[in-house]
Amino acid sequence: MNKIIKIFGQIVAANIHYHPQRVLSLLNAAYAVSQLVVKYFPDQKLLPHQKYAAAICNNVIRQPLKDAQDTAVVNIFLPCELLHAMDIAPQFVEGLAGYLNGAGAEKAFIDFAEHSGIPKTYCSYHKTLLGAALSGVLPKPSFVVNTTLACDANNLTFRTLADYWKIPRFTIDVPNEYNDDTVEYVAHQFRAMVAFIEDVADKKLDMERLKTAIRSENRSLSMYRAYFKELSSKFMPNNLTSEMYKLFFTHILLGTQQAEHYFKLLLYDVQNAAPSKDEIRILWAHTLPYWQPSIAKVFNFSSKYQLLSCDLNFDYLIDMDEDHPYQSMAQKLLLNTMGGCTERRAQKLLDMAISLHADGAIYFNHWGCKKTLGGAVLTKEMLEEQDIPVLMLDGDGCDRNNVNDGQMLTRLQAFLEILEGSK
Amino acid sequence: MTYYICKYTPVEILDGFGEKYRLYNPVAQDCARADQLIHRNVCSFSRALIETCVKNNSNPIVLTSCCDSIQRTYDVLQAEGHKVFMLYLPHNSQHCSKLVYKEQILKFIRDYAAYSGKKFSCAKFRAAFKQNSQSVVGGYIGVMGARMGEKMLEFIKNTSPLAIRNNTCTGVRNLGNPPLTDDLEELMDWYTDQLLSQTACMRMTDISSRRALVDDPNLKGIIYNTVSFCDFYGFEYAHIKRSLDVPVLKIETDYTPQVAAQLKTRLEAFFENLKVGKNKRQFRYITPKHFQQIYTAGIDSGSTSTNAVILDSQQRIVSFSVLPTGAHVLQSAEKAFDSALNKAGLSQNQISRIVTTGYGRTNIDFCEKDVTEITCHAIGAHFLNNAVRTVIDIGGQDSKVIHLDEDGKVLSFVMNDKCAAGTGRFLEMMAQSLGLTIQQMSTYGLKWEEQITISSMCSVFAQSEVVSLIAADKKLEDIVHGINQSVASKVMALGGRTGMKPEYMITGGVAKNIGVVRAVEQRLGSKVIVPEQPEICGALGAAIIASKD
Ligand code: SF4
Ligand code: SF4
């Protein structure tokens, strides 16, 4: 770990119990500095869309930390078009936890959460966020909204947050079966959610603004689909962090101008990328341990390995219908590949592996994500039946203390050696 | 018999079909089969469920989408060809959620009728509702948290000085009396309402009815049950611990019998305090005569030992060394390399290429290349015997099963997870508990008489199991045999899924343990080739790569 980050993590740990406000100011200062760095001294190896993402994402995380007025803590799968249309800034679990990890502070927060009784076996993204909230570092938002997609953690975390902050909460229950009834059930909940937000935020939803957001979202998605089409025959250097940043744009920022601009750059970059040659093309399932130097070294800016995409970045790519926004949002949740049975997610992974000409897939067993862990064996079998080799990699996308670095690297390299051997 | 696991399951529907059913809380001796079907870090209950369903062919089973682990259990059982019914269970109990669940129940009736060929009878359904309230008067101890096996509950009931109330997730199930009608829609409206209005379980969005459970002045103590790798109940436990001042004992179940045995002692203490073969190629050692020879070396820097092999240009082994890995990887590698050079009477500048492998491979700077142990073991094993298709490498900290094709290319491999079970470290820990040396460990188990099963896969639990076996005056030979069996079963669990094919070769330090090798052979039902120097296989592979490059 970078020395400064290490020291920063220690300072956070030393202050979190008695001076949570001090920790918050420190974090704010740190993110302000990194905002300047990504803006004025971006890593020159980054492509334009990656540089842009670094700056935007930092801001998305920072804003609610600076001023928690009109913010909501949400989970990544919550369709945020409604929030954008009502000028409410979303703060989401994986994003915030990722940033706290970037500041080397996740351990202090995880320890805090575990000491408060949160199980050790719990997802570390959620543990980090809970630690930040329960320690008093994270400023209290106006309300929390979550979906029950994709994992149990959402229910447990958001209930704990609402209890702790004593703020209103709204949960969208997402069945794992798709039919007319369930679409109506979820759409109905979205309508209730609007009433809920109008009430707690004391604002009125302007339908025109919602439609504008949806139109922008559709333009973004169409550029994104075009990007994938191009990528199938291109080589475009990637890195783990940028792939994680993409999550902001494929989820909570969809429907914003920033997301639209991002996809424009992304498409432009891929159009200008070199044609695919004899690189090893890897598809990734689930989140990425971008903070782990050994793994990052293998992929980041590699000319040998093309990290194509993580599957969370193509969990739902269908256009929205501006005339039926609530139904569309319901469909977005009900058909999301992170919900439903293992086969659904595996099938999408397989389809993408085929269309992107992947040589192999890495299935990342993020610690505590029962949803992902539980589907590991079946997914591997399904892909391997179609001759896509799969490496199951046990690790942790957020908690540095929870991985066996040497073993992970050995597995990864051995897998890549096999792929190279059979090229 | 139809099985179910959750209190929200509409089991009275089965009464309507005249079927028998049972709440299923299986305890599994081990989870060898489940280990092949699902990741170890999903909740232990679901693993025990998979294990027993598959082993005992417990068919059919009705599941609800109660948590992430059970949803994946459904996927696995389904893929295994089990008959499973799955009902989507909403997270809340508002009117529209009830409508969604009612549809699920109606669908279940249709599906079950099609499956069983029987007809649903509203009268039989209505007759199923007997009141089963837990009539407990005065002070009691609440058993709370996650579902609990019947045996354990029985034990608690028999040992507790106070009455016991089962308030675990599946314990509180209380439905009212159905309306006297044969109109299916009307009956199901009522039924869904009853099911979803029960005391909420932790997966529900609104859990205020659960909180009411602990607001009872007669509640004198709580035994709080959690399940390993299930997150739901840790949250509630934390809340109870913070807000109540009755004594609380937290226990964790993993649905294996030995954990139950350990828990008994803790429960008693809590109550006391309440007061209320073939083609084998021999190593050919040669003394280097012609210094014009080209030599290559492989160094395997493992977590416990560092090994070096030197080959000549005809790929004959000139010398090798096996040394313990010290605190410094680089120094240990230098030592092992020097020792092999000494034995061969060579000096470092006579070695044309060095390839490293093993955990420490990247830290060794005097090499041309580093390659993973997987590839090296495969090449080494193929070199020693080209009939080998499966390499079982049991090292100090980890074990691997590697599948090869006829050219010695790696087809696939599996590696153990973080835990020590099935590794040299595990055997060392066990030897320590038994007061035996590693040498003694390797032969002791051969003279066993009584079959003892060490059922825990976790080394920490296995160790305490061993300690209690010693206390129970079991013969050392039998315990060691049990340990060997457990290592073998771990290896099988690791390699089983992709199908292990003969010929088998076992490499790594543990291959010198005859007891373990025999146990592996017994499980495989086949002979296993043990090379003369099993530890150097990886270094040998590295040296071969160096000689080919
Ligand atoms: S990693 Fe898994 S458990 Fe964690 S938030 Fe994401 S889906 Fe949920
Ligand atoms: S935890 Fe809740 S949903 Fe799961 S089995 Fe228990 S009662 Fe059913």
XYZ file of N, CA and C in Angstrom, chain A residues 215-225 254-256 259-261 263:
54
model
N -34.835 10.017 -21.443
C -34.328 10.165 -22.816
C -32.804 10.137 -22.815
N -32.239 10.831 -21.845
C -30.777 10.840 -21.769
C -30.258 9.427 -21.491
N -30.945 8.731 -20.638
C -30.553 7.358 -20.309
C -30.566 6.482 -21.565
N -31.613 6.628 -22.362
C -31.711 5.811 -23.572
C -30.592 6.131 -24.564
N -30.246 7.409 -24.655
C -29.129 7.760 -25.555
C -27.840 7.122 -25.039
N -27.656 7.170 -23.715
C -26.463 6.569 -23.121
C -26.405 5.079 -23.430
N -27.535 4.418 -23.224
C -27.543 2.966 -23.411
C -27.276 2.600 -24.867
N -27.780 3.411 -25.770
C -27.558 3.038 -27.161
C -26.078 3.201 -27.521
N -25.426 4.224 -26.960
C -23.974 4.363 -27.198
C -23.220 3.208 -26.526
N -23.719 2.799 -25.382
C -23.055 1.728 -24.633
C -23.136 0.404 -25.397
N -24.301 0.156 -25.982
C -24.433 -1.083 -26.765
C -23.527 -1.036 -27.991
N -27.010 6.868 -14.395
C -27.785 6.765 -15.632
C -28.910 7.786 -15.617
N -29.059 8.493 -16.720
C -30.101 9.516 -16.771
C -29.545 10.909 -16.559
N -28.231 11.001 -16.276
C -27.646 12.336 -16.082
C -26.817 12.731 -17.304
N -23.392 10.991 -17.302
C -23.357 9.622 -17.829
C -23.354 9.674 -19.348
N -24.173 10.555 -19.899
C -24.254 10.620 -21.356
C -22.895 11.007 -21.956
N -22.264 11.977 -21.320
C -20.953 12.401 -21.810
C -19.935 11.267 -21.697
N -20.456 8.042 -21.842
C -20.645 7.020 -22.868
C -20.214 7.532 -24.248
